[in-house]
Amino acid sequence: DGGITQSPKYLFRKEGQNVTLSCEQNLNHDAMYWYRQDPGQGLRLIYYSQIVNDFQKGDIAEGYSVSREKKESFPLTVTSAQKNPTAFYLCASSINSVSNQPQHFGDGTRLSIL
Amino acid sequence: QQQVKQSPQSLIVQKGGIPIINCAYENTAFDYFPWYQQFPGKGPALLIAIRPDVSEKKEGRFTISFNKSAKQFSLHIMDSQPGDSATYFCAASMAGNTGKLIFGQGTTLQVKP
C-alpha cells in the first residue's frame, strides 16, 4: 500500500538532547512537509522540501533541522534549541509543490519532554 | 493576511443534523481551499477541496460553499453520523507558493447518537 510512514509513534526527549523523527513515503512524491500541531492552534509549517537536496524554512523553523538526501525520506531533527518541543508532529507529501496538489499525511509522532 | 480563521472551536449535534463549520481569509491570492478530517491519534485526511471559481462543491454528504466576495467558505455535513465525530480543519494556499497550506485552528465535532 502506498503511503507515508512516520516513526516512532511516541518519542521522549531529555533536556539538552536532539531527537530525530522519521518520515518515509512510497508515493513517489516530489514535495514533502513537516507540520507541528498544538491543541487549538491548527497545523503550523516547520520545513518543506520541493525536491531532493533542497528544503526551505516554514513559519516556525527555529530549533528544528531537516535533510532531504533521498526522494522518499525527509527526517526532522528537534534540537535542544527548541525550548518547547512537546507537540504532535505530522509529515505530509504531495505530487509536487507547484500546482496545489493534495497533501497526504502520515499518522504523526507525539513528542514529549522527560 | 496569511491567516485563516475558523469557527466554531467545537460543535455538538444530534445524529442526522447538519453541522456547519465556517472559515474566513484575508489574502485574495489564495486559490485553493481544502478541508481535512482528523481522528484522534491519526494524521489529517483530505475530505474535499474547492477553488474560487466554483461557489459550491459536493462529495457524498460533504458540501463546501464558497463566497468569494465575502472571503468566506464553509463545510456542511449532511445527515451527520456518530462516525463523523472528528476534528475538521480548513486550509488555504496560493498557486506557485510552494504548496504551503495555511490551516485554520480546527473544529472538534461531536455527533450524538
Short mmCIF file of C-alpha atoms in Angstrom, two decimals:
data_model
loop_
_atom_site.label_atom_id
_atom_site.label_comp_id
_atom_site.label_asym_id
_atom_site.label_seq_id
_atom_site.Cartn_x
_atom_site.Cartn_y
_atom_site.Cartn_z
CA ASP A 1 0.00 0.00 0.00
CA GLY A 2 1.28 3.46 -0.85
CA GLY A 3 1.50 5.96 1.92
CA ILE A 4 3.52 7.89 4.44
CA THR A 5 5.14 6.19 7.42
CA GLN A 6 6.19 8.15 10.47
CA SER A 7 8.20 6.66 13.29
CA PRO A 8 8.31 6.36 16.16
CA LYS A 9 4.70 6.91 17.19
CA TYR A 10 5.80 8.22 20.61
CA LEU A 11 9.12 9.83 21.50
CA PHE A 12 10.53 11.26 24.69
CA ARG A 13 13.28 13.83 24.83
CA LYS A 14 15.62 14.57 27.70
CA GLU A 15 16.93 18.05 28.46
CA GLY A 16 19.69 19.08 26.04
CA GLN A 17 19.07 16.17 23.70
CA ASN A 18 18.50 16.19 19.96
CA VAL A 19 15.94 13.73 18.63
CA THR A 20 15.14 12.73 15.05
CA LEU A 21 11.69 11.92 13.70
CA SER A 22 11.49 9.70 10.66
CA CYS A 23 9.23 10.23 7.63
CA GLU A 24 9.22 7.86 4.66
CA GLN A 25 6.89 7.91 1.65
CA ASN A 26 6.46 5.43 -1.19
CA LEU A 27 4.12 7.61 -3.24
CA ASN A 28 6.91 8.89 -5.50
CA HIS A 29 6.03 12.45 -4.44
CA ASP A 30 8.46 15.28 -5.03
CA ALA A 31 7.28 17.58 -2.24
CA MET A 32 7.40 16.83 1.46
CA TYR A 33 6.38 18.88 4.52
CA TRP A 34 6.70 18.89 8.30
CA TYR A 35 3.98 20.40 10.47
CA ARG A 36 3.64 20.88 14.18
CA GLN A 37 0.21 20.52 15.79
CA ASP A 38 -0.62 22.04 19.17
CA PRO A 39 -4.09 21.99 20.77
CA GLY A 40 -6.28 24.80 19.48
CA GLN A 41 -3.67 26.10 17.03
CA GLY A 42 -4.15 24.05 13.91
CA LEU A 43 -1.10 22.90 11.99
CA ARG A 44 1.96 25.11 11.52
CA LEU A 45 4.60 24.54 8.87
CA ILE A 46 8.14 23.83 10.13
CA TYR A 47 10.07 22.96 6.95
CA TYR A 48 9.26 21.88 3.42
CA SER A 49 11.13 20.36 0.52
CA GLN A 50 10.14 20.71 -3.12
CA ILE A 51 12.77 18.33 -4.46
CA VAL A 52 15.66 16.14 -3.34
CA ASN A 53 18.63 18.02 -1.85
CA ASP A 54 16.56 21.17 -1.38
CA PHE A 55 14.48 22.43 1.54
CA GLN A 56 13.17 25.73 2.91
CA LYS A 57 12.14 27.07 6.29
CA GLY A 58 8.47 27.29 7.09
CA ASP A 59 6.82 29.56 9.62
CA ILE A 60 8.30 28.05 12.80
CA ALA A 61 11.71 26.60 11.79
CA GLU A 62 13.72 27.79 14.80
CA GLY A 63 15.07 24.85 16.82
CA TYR A 64 14.49 22.34 14.02
CA SER A 65 16.58 20.95 11.15
CA VAL A 66 15.87 18.67 8.20
CA SER A 67 17.61 16.86 5.36
CA ARG A 68 16.37 15.52 2.01
CA GLU A 69 19.03 13.19 0.69
CA LYS A 70 16.54 10.74 -0.84
CA LYS A 71 13.22 11.38 -2.54
CA GLU A 72 11.35 9.08 -0.18
CA SER A 73 12.81 10.33 3.10
CA PHE A 74 12.53 13.64 4.96
CA PRO A 75 13.71 13.31 8.59
CA LEU A 76 13.15 16.09 11.11
CA THR A 77 15.57 16.76 13.97
CA VAL A 78 14.26 18.56 17.02
CA THR A 79 17.32 20.19 18.53
CA SER A 80 17.99 21.25 22.11
CA ALA A 81 17.45 24.83 20.92
CA GLN A 82 13.72 24.10 20.62
CA LYS A 83 12.60 25.04 24.12
CA ASN A 84 9.01 23.89 23.81
CA PRO A 85 9.13 20.71 21.72
CA THR A 86 6.12 18.94 23.20
CA ALA A 87 3.67 18.56 20.31
CA PHE A 88 2.25 16.24 17.68
CA TYR A 89 4.46 16.26 14.57
CA LEU A 90 2.97 15.48 11.18
CA CYS A 91 4.74 14.75 7.91
CA ALA A 92 2.99 15.21 4.57
CA SER A 93 3.78 14.82 0.90
CA SER A 94 2.29 15.90 -2.41
CA ILE A 95 2.99 15.10 -6.06
CA ASN A 96 4.59 18.49 -6.46
CA SER A 97 4.50 21.87 -4.77
CA VAL A 98 3.58 23.97 -7.76
CA SER A 99 0.03 23.13 -8.65
CA ASN A 100 -1.72 22.82 -5.28
CA GLN A 101 -1.88 19.06 -5.32
CA PRO A 102 -3.47 17.43 -2.26
CA GLN A 103 -1.19 16.80 0.67
CA HIS A 104 -1.23 13.31 2.16
CA PHE A 105 -0.37 12.97 5.84
CA GLY A 106 1.27 10.32 7.97
CA ASP A 107 -0.13 9.34 11.38
CA GLY A 108 2.25 11.53 13.32
CA THR A 109 4.81 11.32 16.10
CA ARG A 110 3.94 12.56 19.57
CA LEU A 111 6.98 14.11 21.25
CA SER A 112 7.12 14.72 24.98
CA ILE A 113 9.72 16.02 27.42
CA LEU A 114 11.06 13.69 30.10
CA GLN B 1 -3.03 38.46 5.81
CA GLN B 2 -1.79 34.89 5.87
CA GLN B 3 -4.32 33.74 8.46
CA VAL B 4 -7.34 31.54 8.06
CA LYS B 5 -9.87 31.98 10.86
CA GLN B 6 -12.10 29.01 11.66
CA SER B 7 -15.22 28.81 13.80
CA PRO B 8 -16.67 27.42 15.94
CA GLN B 9 -13.93 25.80 18.02
CA SER B 10 -16.28 22.96 18.96
CA LEU B 11 -19.69 21.76 17.86
CA ILE B 12 -22.17 19.20 19.13
CA VAL B 13 -25.07 17.98 17.01
CA GLN B 14 -27.56 15.13 17.10
CA LYS B 15 -27.37 12.32 14.59
CA GLY B 16 -28.96 13.45 11.32
CA GLY B 17 -28.23 17.12 11.99
CA ILE B 18 -26.26 19.37 9.64
CA PRO B 19 -23.17 20.80 11.32
CA ILE B 20 -21.71 23.87 9.61
CA ILE B 21 -18.09 24.98 10.04
CA ASN B 22 -17.00 28.37 8.79
CA CYS B 23 -13.68 29.79 7.65
CA ALA B 24 -12.62 33.29 6.64
CA TYR B 25 -9.48 34.58 4.97
CA GLU B 26 -7.94 37.93 4.03
CA ASN B 27 -5.45 37.16 1.29
CA THR B 28 -7.20 37.26 -2.09
CA ALA B 29 -4.22 35.46 -3.65
CA PHE B 30 -5.36 32.20 -2.03
CA ASP B 31 -6.76 29.97 -4.75
CA TYR B 32 -7.11 26.51 -3.25
CA PHE B 33 -9.21 25.67 -0.19
CA PRO B 34 -9.12 22.10 1.15
CA TRP B 35 -10.88 20.62 4.17
CA TYR B 36 -9.25 17.92 6.26
CA GLN B 37 -10.74 15.45 8.75
CA GLN B 38 -8.65 14.18 11.65
CA PHE B 39 -9.42 11.38 14.11
CA PRO B 40 -7.56 11.19 17.45
CA GLY B 41 -4.02 9.88 17.09
CA LYS B 42 -4.17 9.98 13.30
CA GLY B 43 -2.99 12.35 10.62
CA PRO B 44 -5.45 14.60 8.77
CA ALA B 45 -7.10 13.15 5.69
CA LEU B 46 -8.28 15.26 2.76
CA LEU B 47 -12.10 15.41 2.63
CA ILE B 48 -12.92 17.83 -0.15
CA ALA B 49 -11.37 20.90 -1.78
CA ILE B 50 -12.60 23.86 -3.79
CA ARG B 51 -11.19 26.63 -5.98
CA PRO B 52 -12.61 30.19 -6.01
CA ASP B 53 -14.20 29.89 -9.46
CA VAL B 54 -16.79 27.49 -8.01
CA SER B 55 -19.45 28.51 -5.46
CA GLU B 56 -20.34 25.03 -4.24
CA LYS B 57 -18.92 21.52 -4.38
CA LYS B 58 -20.44 18.28 -3.09
CA GLU B 59 -18.84 14.96 -2.38
CA GLY B 60 -21.18 12.49 -0.78
CA ARG B 61 -22.56 14.02 2.43
CA PHE B 62 -19.92 16.79 2.48
CA THR B 63 -20.52 20.16 0.80
CA ILE B 64 -18.29 23.20 0.56
CA SER B 65 -19.93 26.58 -0.01
CA PHE B 66 -17.63 29.36 -1.19
CA ASN B 67 -18.34 33.11 -1.10
CA LYS B 68 -15.53 34.87 -2.93
CA SER B 69 -16.76 38.42 -2.29
CA ALA B 70 -17.04 37.80 1.45
CA LYS B 71 -13.79 35.80 1.51
CA GLN B 72 -15.52 33.02 3.38
CA PHE B 73 -16.07 29.31 2.87
CA SER B 74 -17.87 26.69 4.88
CA LEU B 75 -18.26 22.94 5.27
CA HIS B 76 -21.69 21.36 5.67
CA ILE B 77 -22.12 17.72 6.67
CA MET B 78 -25.49 16.35 5.63
CA ASP B 79 -27.20 13.64 7.68
CA SER B 80 -24.33 13.61 10.17
CA GLN B 81 -23.42 10.29 11.83
CA PRO B 82 -21.55 9.44 15.06
CA GLY B 83 -18.67 8.25 12.84
CA ASP B 84 -18.27 11.83 11.64
CA SER B 85 -17.11 12.84 15.13
CA ALA B 86 -13.62 14.21 14.49
CA THR B 87 -11.64 17.42 14.22
CA TYR B 88 -12.06 19.34 10.98
CA PHE B 89 -9.55 21.80 9.56
CA CYS B 90 -9.97 24.25 6.73
CA ALA B 91 -6.87 25.43 4.89
CA ALA B 92 -5.80 27.71 2.07
CA SER B 93 -2.86 28.03 -0.27
CA MET B 94 -1.69 30.09 -3.22
CA ALA B 95 -0.73 28.77 -6.62
CA GLY B 96 3.01 28.90 -7.13
CA ASN B 97 3.61 29.39 -3.41
CA THR B 98 5.43 26.12 -2.91
CA GLY B 99 2.22 24.33 -1.95
CA LYS B 100 2.32 25.73 1.58
CA LEU B 101 -1.01 25.28 3.36
CA ILE B 102 -2.27 27.78 5.94
CA PHE B 103 -4.55 25.95 8.36
CA GLY B 104 -7.44 27.17 10.43
CA GLN B 105 -7.45 26.42 14.16
CA GLY B 106 -9.71 23.39 13.82
CA THR B 107 -13.25 22.47 14.92
CA THR B 108 -13.96 19.48 17.11
CA LEU B 109 -17.28 17.93 16.09
CA GLN B 110 -19.26 15.52 18.22
CA VAL B 111 -22.29 13.82 16.69
CA LYS B 112 -24.50 12.30 19.37
CA PRO B 113 -26.41 9.06 18.59
#
